Amino acid sequence: MIKQIEGGVTAAKGFMAAGVEAGVKYKNRKDMAMVYSTMPCVAAGTFTSNVVKAAPVLWDKKIVEESPYVQAVVVNSGIANACTGKQGMDCCAAESRCAGELLGIPEEAVLVASTGVIGMQMPVDRLQEGIRKLVQEKSDSLAAGLEAAQAIMTTDTLPKQIAVEVTIGGRTVTLGGMCKGSGMIHPNMCTMLGFLTTDVCISKEMLQKALRADVVDSFNMISVDGDTSTNDTLLVLANGLAGNEKITAEGEDYDTFCEALHFVTTYLARKMAGDGEGATALIEAKVIGAACKEDARILAKSVICSSLTKAAVFGHDANFGRILCALGYSGVQFDPDQVDLYFQGKNGKMHIFGDGTACDYSEEEATRILSEPEVTILADMHMGDGEAVAWGCDLSYDYVKINADYRS
Amino acid sequence: MIKQIEGGVTAAKGFMAAGVEAGVKYKNRKDMAMVYSTMPCVAAGTFTSNVVKAAPVLWDKKIVEESPYVQAVVVNSGIANACTGKQGMDCCAAESRCAGELLGIPEEAVLVASTGVIGMQMPVDRLQEGIRKLVQEKSDSLAAGLEAAQAIMTTDTLPKQIAVEVTIGGRTVTLGGMCKGSGMIHPNMCTMLGFLTTDVCISKEMLQKALRADVVDSFNMISVDGDTSTNDTLLVLANGLAGNEKITAEGEDYDTFCEALHFVTTYLARKMAGDGEGATALIEAKVIGAACKEDARILAKSVICSSLTKAAVFGHDANFGRILCALGYSGVQFDPDQVDLYFQGKNGKMHIFGDGTACDYSEEEATRILSEPEVTILADMHMGDGEAVAWGCDLSYDYVKINADYRS
């Protein structure tokens, strides 16, 4: 039984957070965040598959793999610290050293993350000043968690956070998280920036295993624009304060934790897709009846990645041919004459294509469904029992506006 | 020596064309075209790799493979005749029968092609009326070739045609062509609609071989929006009237023909990319120094397919990080620290990234280059001698506008 509760990264026992204005690049808005655990945590992470990896990605991969424990994450928005060479790596080291000293923990216990413009060097002094403020202001309040979620935003229009409770081994375990998305979102092995905190007691190996298995059907199933970022980072910190018997193998406790994890990651992934740059609607592509699960994933992602489908949803235009077209070029083999397509909204489901031709549907009714803030496209391939869901957003004038002049 | 001459599909000896208003879907504009050869032709074709294939694609594949010769192509714009089931195939048969009767040739000598909205059924009577007009008005004038090129346009802003002359075996051989592109352009095995006519004397096998080899580096290297259409069709008709000794094997004559073919296809592919829906600039991505040719192709295509790179070019913003990012997620392995990036315009070349960091370039100068109607992005990977060029266009408000309400 998963129970959604208030809050985000500070919901779990022993976690503090802060969000402050550091003037890294933006003016007059929060642009640095910290997550801190009063107890050492095991950490797991998944990172971008892009060959061009930002400095903090390289830094965190090493820490997650080699460090016995971690206790803090320092994040900035505005500059991505990507394509910054040695100077970029030096900056990560300086941030970790500064946070480590001020928090009284080893610098190897500090993770860093950045999001923003690629290719620009970081203002190390301002980051250090920001870390000082973060350390002073950190708090375990729910408000502090929200401030952290706000500070990591770039072109996001809303902070994204969630927290849930589950019972594991008779103890209440809390899992919270925050993320930011918006543009350059086509995660591959993880998302732009996501941070999860939990008081569950679990081994590092099982935490990494749970995370790796989870992203395949959560963050890896969303796309805003098909561009896989240089900075994608998803981190989860577990400090064990829930007091449950340590999860060290598969079993009921592990499964319960995985369910809670999936609830949180799917919630955040959907929020990220729905708040894509310029988006006016969340597009959910659900594929059922595919030959296998992997085919279903490929088909669903192809639909939410199609610029033409995205533009049609923005125009509330039931141009289903573009959906069939996107299924058709996905690389998966199928017989178009066997496919059934539906639009699904809050008030029901509408059959739009079957037996190889358009159904006799009402354009008016279709436009009504396509005008809802969440549009579901359902494709039944009638080939097997493979199912998958992917999430994206529509393509609007504002996407172009935001990205034609992002650096100014 | 390839000599560009005036005209398009009627430039080669023995070819006639026409473009007329048939009211298939559009009003008050030409929407049907015909290409006709006074002599039987060998034909070759490449077609969409999309699993969802429009009826005319299925029809033409069969004709190209099985028919001993062809003599005419009938094309309409407005409706794609895709996702139209048996009724769609019946329509192709009706068109071929009608054209065959009126032209006095077997119906198996008639190819058909369609472009426009997917999922809508075709008005067969209007098509037949259109074919009647086309047969009446067909002419071997250059003007008739241009009218055909106009009639196949959808959201294209300009007709696209070219003709060249080469000498093969002491004879002057002419090759002409026309195409349409605009949206749903991400050809895979060929382009949206392209028609080439030539009076060269060549065997069907060598014609098909030349075409198949050519598209890999011409039409398959362009993208407007990443959507591979259901209708992509590239046809070439050769009637032998140039009187050269028949090309039946590789050799000097074949090579000369291939060079002329490549000149024509590359010209048309560039025009198609530069006239992408809503485009204000042609983007040329040139990759050199890749480990192999295939890597170079993948890298170049990844750059021109990146929505963020396209939006940055629209905004004349030298946001090179997006280019590196697109190279990085292409799937090709490389060391980012070894890559050199340049912007290239009419007045020179500008080094923007090298040694893993941004070069000390002038933003003003970069903006000037990025404001030109043709922008070249040059990436030197320093790994080998693989080279490739891909063509795309910027992403503008008008792309969204055109596609948010295409069917109205």
Coordinates of C-alpha atoms in Angstrom, one line a residue, chain A residues 7-300:
Chain A
G7 CA 6.7 17.1 0.7
G8 CA 9.6 16.0 -1.4
V9 CA 13.3 15.4 -0.6
T10 CA 12.9 16.4 3.1
A11 CA 10.0 14.0 3.8
A12 CA 12.1 11.0 4.7
K13 CA 13.7 10.9 8.2
G14 CA 17.1 12.6 8.6
F15 CA 17.1 14.6 5.3
M16 CA 17.5 18.4 5.1
A17 CA 17.5 20.7 2.1
A18 CA 17.8 24.3 1.1
G19 CA 17.4 26.5 -2.0
V20 CA 19.1 29.9 -2.3
E21 CA 20.0 32.7 -4.7
A22 CA 23.6 32.5 -5.6
G23 CA 23.6 34.4 -8.9
V24 CA 25.4 31.7 -10.8
K25 CA 23.9 33.0 -14.0
Y26 CA 20.3 33.9 -13.3
K27 CA 19.5 37.0 -11.3
N28 CA 16.8 37.3 -8.6
R29 CA 15.9 33.7 -8.4
K30 CA 16.9 30.6 -6.5
D31 CA 19.6 28.8 -8.4
M32 CA 21.4 26.6 -5.9
A33 CA 20.1 23.7 -3.9
M34 CA 21.4 21.3 -1.4
V35 CA 20.2 17.9 -0.1
Y36 CA 21.9 16.7 3.1
S37 CA 21.4 13.7 5.3
T38 CA 22.3 13.8 9.0
M39 CA 23.4 10.1 8.6
P40 CA 25.7 8.6 6.0
C41 CA 23.8 7.2 3.0
V42 CA 24.3 4.5 0.4
A43 CA 23.8 6.0 -3.0
A44 CA 22.9 4.8 -6.4
G45 CA 22.8 6.7 -9.7
T46 CA 22.1 6.5 -13.3
F47 CA 23.6 8.9 -15.8
T48 CA 23.3 10.1 -19.3
S49 CA 24.3 7.8 -22.1
N50 CA 25.6 10.8 -24.1
V51 CA 29.2 10.5 -25.1
V52 CA 29.6 14.1 -24.2
K53 CA 29.2 14.0 -20.4
A54 CA 29.2 17.1 -18.2
A55 CA 31.8 17.3 -15.5
P56 CA 29.4 16.7 -12.6
V57 CA 28.3 13.5 -14.4
L58 CA 31.8 12.2 -14.5
W59 CA 32.4 13.3 -10.9
D60 CA 29.2 11.6 -9.6
K61 CA 29.7 8.4 -11.5
K62 CA 33.1 8.0 -9.7
I63 CA 31.7 8.9 -6.3
V64 CA 28.7 6.6 -6.6
E65 CA 30.9 3.7 -7.7
E66 CA 33.8 4.2 -5.3
S67 CA 32.8 6.2 -2.3
P68 CA 31.7 4.1 0.7
Y69 CA 28.9 6.5 1.5
V70 CA 27.6 10.0 0.6
Q71 CA 25.8 12.6 2.7
A72 CA 25.2 15.6 0.5
V73 CA 24.3 16.8 -3.0
V74 CA 25.0 20.3 -4.3
V75 CA 23.1 21.4 -7.4
N76 CA 23.1 24.6 -9.4
S77 CA 20.9 25.7 -12.3
G78 CA 21.9 28.2 -15.0
I79 CA 25.2 26.7 -16.2
A80 CA 25.6 23.0 -17.1
N81 CA 29.3 22.7 -16.5
A82 CA 29.4 20.6 -19.7
C83 CA 32.1 20.9 -22.4
T84 CA 34.3 22.8 -19.9
G85 CA 37.4 20.6 -19.9
K86 CA 39.7 20.3 -17.0
Q87 CA 38.4 23.6 -15.5
G88 CA 35.0 22.0 -15.2
M89 CA 36.3 19.0 -13.3
D90 CA 38.3 21.4 -11.0
C91 CA 35.1 23.2 -10.3
C92 CA 33.4 20.0 -9.1
A93 CA 36.3 19.3 -6.8
A94 CA 36.2 22.8 -5.4
E95 CA 32.4 22.5 -4.8
S96 CA 32.8 19.2 -3.0
R97 CA 35.7 20.4 -0.9
C98 CA 33.8 23.5 0.1
A99 CA 30.7 21.6 1.0
G100 CA 32.7 18.9 2.8
E101 CA 34.5 21.4 4.9
L102 CA 31.4 23.4 5.9
L103 CA 29.3 20.3 6.6
G104 CA 32.2 18.4 8.4
I105 CA 32.0 15.4 6.0
P106 CA 34.6 14.0 3.6
E107 CA 34.6 15.6 0.2
E108 CA 34.1 12.1 -1.3
A109 CA 30.7 12.2 0.4
V110 CA 29.5 15.1 -1.7
L111 CA 27.8 14.7 -5.0
V112 CA 27.4 17.7 -7.4
A113 CA 25.0 18.4 -10.3
S114 CA 24.5 21.2 -12.7
T115 CA 21.9 22.2 -15.4
G116 CA 21.8 25.0 -17.8
V117 CA 23.9 26.4 -20.7
I118 CA 26.5 24.1 -22.1
G119 CA 30.0 25.4 -22.9
M120 CA 30.2 28.2 -20.4
Q121 CA 32.7 28.1 -17.5
M122 CA 31.4 28.1 -13.9
P123 CA 31.9 31.1 -11.5
V124 CA 33.6 29.1 -8.7
D125 CA 33.6 31.9 -6.1
R126 CA 29.8 32.4 -6.5
L127 CA 29.2 28.7 -6.2
Q128 CA 31.3 28.6 -2.9
E129 CA 29.4 31.6 -1.6
G130 CA 26.2 29.8 -2.5
I131 CA 27.3 26.6 -0.7
R132 CA 28.0 28.7 2.4
K133 CA 24.4 30.0 2.3
L134 CA 23.0 26.5 1.7
V135 CA 24.8 25.1 4.6
Q136 CA 23.5 27.9 6.9
E137 CA 19.9 27.7 5.7
K138 CA 19.4 23.9 5.4
S139 CA 16.4 22.6 7.2
D140 CA 14.3 19.4 7.5
S141 CA 11.1 21.4 6.9
L142 CA 8.8 20.6 4.0
A143 CA 9.3 24.2 2.9
A144 CA 13.0 23.7 2.6
G145 CA 12.4 20.7 0.3
L146 CA 10.2 22.8 -1.9
E147 CA 12.8 25.6 -2.1
A148 CA 15.4 23.1 -3.3
A149 CA 12.9 21.9 -6.0
Q150 CA 12.5 25.5 -7.1
A151 CA 16.2 26.2 -7.1
I152 CA 17.0 23.4 -9.6
M153 CA 14.5 24.7 -12.2
T154 CA 15.6 26.2 -15.5
T155 CA 12.8 26.7 -18.1
D156 CA 10.5 24.5 -15.9
T157 CA 7.3 26.4 -15.1
L158 CA 6.7 24.4 -11.9
P159 CA 8.7 22.7 -9.2
K160 CA 8.3 18.9 -9.3
Q161 CA 8.3 16.9 -6.1
I162 CA 6.5 14.0 -4.4
A163 CA 6.8 11.9 -1.3
V164 CA 5.2 8.5 -0.4
E165 CA 5.1 6.2 2.6
V166 CA 5.1 2.4 2.5
T167 CA 5.5 -0.2 5.2
I168 CA 8.5 -2.5 5.0
G169 CA 9.2 -5.1 7.6
G170 CA 6.7 -3.4 10.0
R171 CA 8.4 0.0 9.7
T172 CA 7.2 3.1 7.9
V173 CA 9.6 3.9 5.1
T174 CA 9.4 7.2 3.4
L175 CA 10.6 8.0 -0.1
G176 CA 10.7 11.5 -1.5
G177 CA 12.0 13.1 -4.6
M178 CA 12.4 16.1 -6.8
C179 CA 13.4 16.6 -10.4
K180 CA 13.7 19.2 -13.1
G181 CA 13.2 18.7 -16.8
S182 CA 11.9 21.0 -19.5
G183 CA 14.3 21.0 -22.6
M184 CA 16.9 18.6 -23.9
I185 CA 14.8 15.9 -22.5
H186 CA 15.1 12.5 -24.0
P187 CA 16.6 10.6 -21.1
N188 CA 18.6 7.5 -21.8
M189 CA 19.6 5.7 -18.7
C190 CA 18.0 8.5 -16.6
T191 CA 16.7 12.0 -16.7
M192 CA 17.9 15.5 -16.7
L193 CA 18.2 16.0 -12.9
G194 CA 16.4 13.9 -10.3
F195 CA 17.1 13.5 -6.6
L196 CA 15.4 10.9 -4.5
T197 CA 15.8 10.5 -0.7
T198 CA 14.7 7.7 1.5
D199 CA 15.1 6.5 5.0
V200 CA 14.9 2.8 3.9
C201 CA 17.7 0.5 5.1
I202 CA 19.0 -1.1 2.0
S203 CA 22.4 -2.3 0.7
K204 CA 24.1 -0.2 -2.0
E205 CA 23.9 -3.1 -4.5
M206 CA 20.1 -3.6 -4.1
L207 CA 19.5 0.2 -4.3
Q208 CA 21.5 0.4 -7.5
K209 CA 19.6 -2.7 -8.9
A210 CA 16.2 -1.2 -8.0
L211 CA 17.1 2.1 -9.6
R212 CA 18.5 0.6 -12.8
A213 CA 15.5 -1.6 -13.3
D214 CA 13.1 1.2 -12.6
V215 CA 14.3 3.9 -15.1
V216 CA 13.6 1.7 -18.1
D217 CA 9.9 2.2 -17.6
S218 CA 9.9 5.6 -16.0
F219 CA 12.4 8.3 -16.8
N220 CA 13.6 6.5 -20.0
M221 CA 10.0 6.6 -21.3
I222 CA 9.7 10.3 -21.6
S223 CA 10.8 12.8 -24.2
V224 CA 10.3 16.5 -24.7
D225 CA 12.5 17.0 -27.8
G226 CA 14.5 13.9 -28.6
D227 CA 17.7 15.6 -27.4
T228 CA 19.5 13.4 -24.8
S229 CA 21.3 15.8 -22.5
T230 CA 24.9 15.9 -21.5
N231 CA 23.9 16.2 -17.8
D232 CA 21.2 13.6 -17.2
T233 CA 21.6 12.5 -13.6
L234 CA 19.3 10.6 -11.3
L235 CA 20.5 10.0 -7.7
V236 CA 18.9 8.2 -4.8
L237 CA 20.2 8.5 -1.3
A238 CA 19.1 6.0 1.4
N239 CA 20.1 6.6 5.1
G240 CA 18.5 3.7 6.8
L241 CA 16.8 5.7 9.5
A242 CA 13.4 3.9 9.0
G243 CA 14.9 1.1 11.0
N244 CA 13.6 -1.7 8.8
E245 CA 15.6 -4.9 8.6
K246 CA 18.2 -4.2 5.9
I247 CA 17.2 -5.1 2.4
T248 CA 20.1 -7.2 1.0
A249 CA 18.3 -9.5 -1.5
E250 CA 15.2 -9.8 -3.6
G251 CA 12.0 -10.6 -1.7
E252 CA 8.8 -9.0 -0.4
D253 CA 10.6 -6.0 1.2
Y254 CA 12.6 -5.3 -1.9
D255 CA 9.4 -5.6 -4.1
T256 CA 7.6 -3.1 -1.8
F257 CA 10.4 -0.7 -2.0
C258 CA 10.5 -1.0 -5.8
E259 CA 6.8 -0.3 -6.0
A260 CA 7.2 2.9 -4.0
L261 CA 10.2 3.8 -6.1
H262 CA 8.2 3.3 -9.3
F263 CA 5.3 5.3 -8.0
V264 CA 7.7 8.2 -7.3
T265 CA 9.7 8.0 -10.5
T266 CA 6.6 7.7 -12.7
Y267 CA 5.0 10.6 -11.0
L268 CA 8.0 12.8 -11.5
A269 CA 8.6 11.6 -15.1
R270 CA 5.0 12.4 -16.1
K271 CA 5.3 15.9 -14.4
M272 CA 8.5 16.4 -16.4
A273 CA 6.9 15.5 -19.7
G274 CA 3.8 17.6 -19.0
D275 CA 6.0 20.6 -18.1
G276 CA 8.2 20.2 -21.2
E277 CA 9.4 23.5 -22.8
G278 CA 6.4 25.3 -24.2
A279 CA 4.0 22.4 -23.5
T280 CA 0.3 22.9 -23.2
A281 CA -0.5 19.2 -22.8
L282 CA 0.9 16.0 -21.6
I283 CA 0.8 13.3 -24.2
E284 CA 0.6 9.7 -23.0
A285 CA 1.2 7.0 -25.6
K286 CA 0.0 3.6 -24.4
V287 CA 0.8 0.6 -26.5
I288 CA -0.8 -2.8 -25.8
G289 CA -0.9 -6.1 -27.7
A290 CA 2.7 -5.7 -29.0
A291 CA 4.7 -8.8 -29.7
C292 CA 6.9 -8.1 -26.6
K293 CA 7.6 -5.5 -24.0
E294 CA 10.6 -4.0 -25.8
D295 CA 8.6 -3.6 -29.0
A296 CA 5.9 -1.8 -27.0
R297 CA 8.4 0.6 -25.5
I298 CA 9.9 1.4 -28.9
L299 CA 6.4 2.0 -30.4
A300 CA 5.2 4.2 -27.5

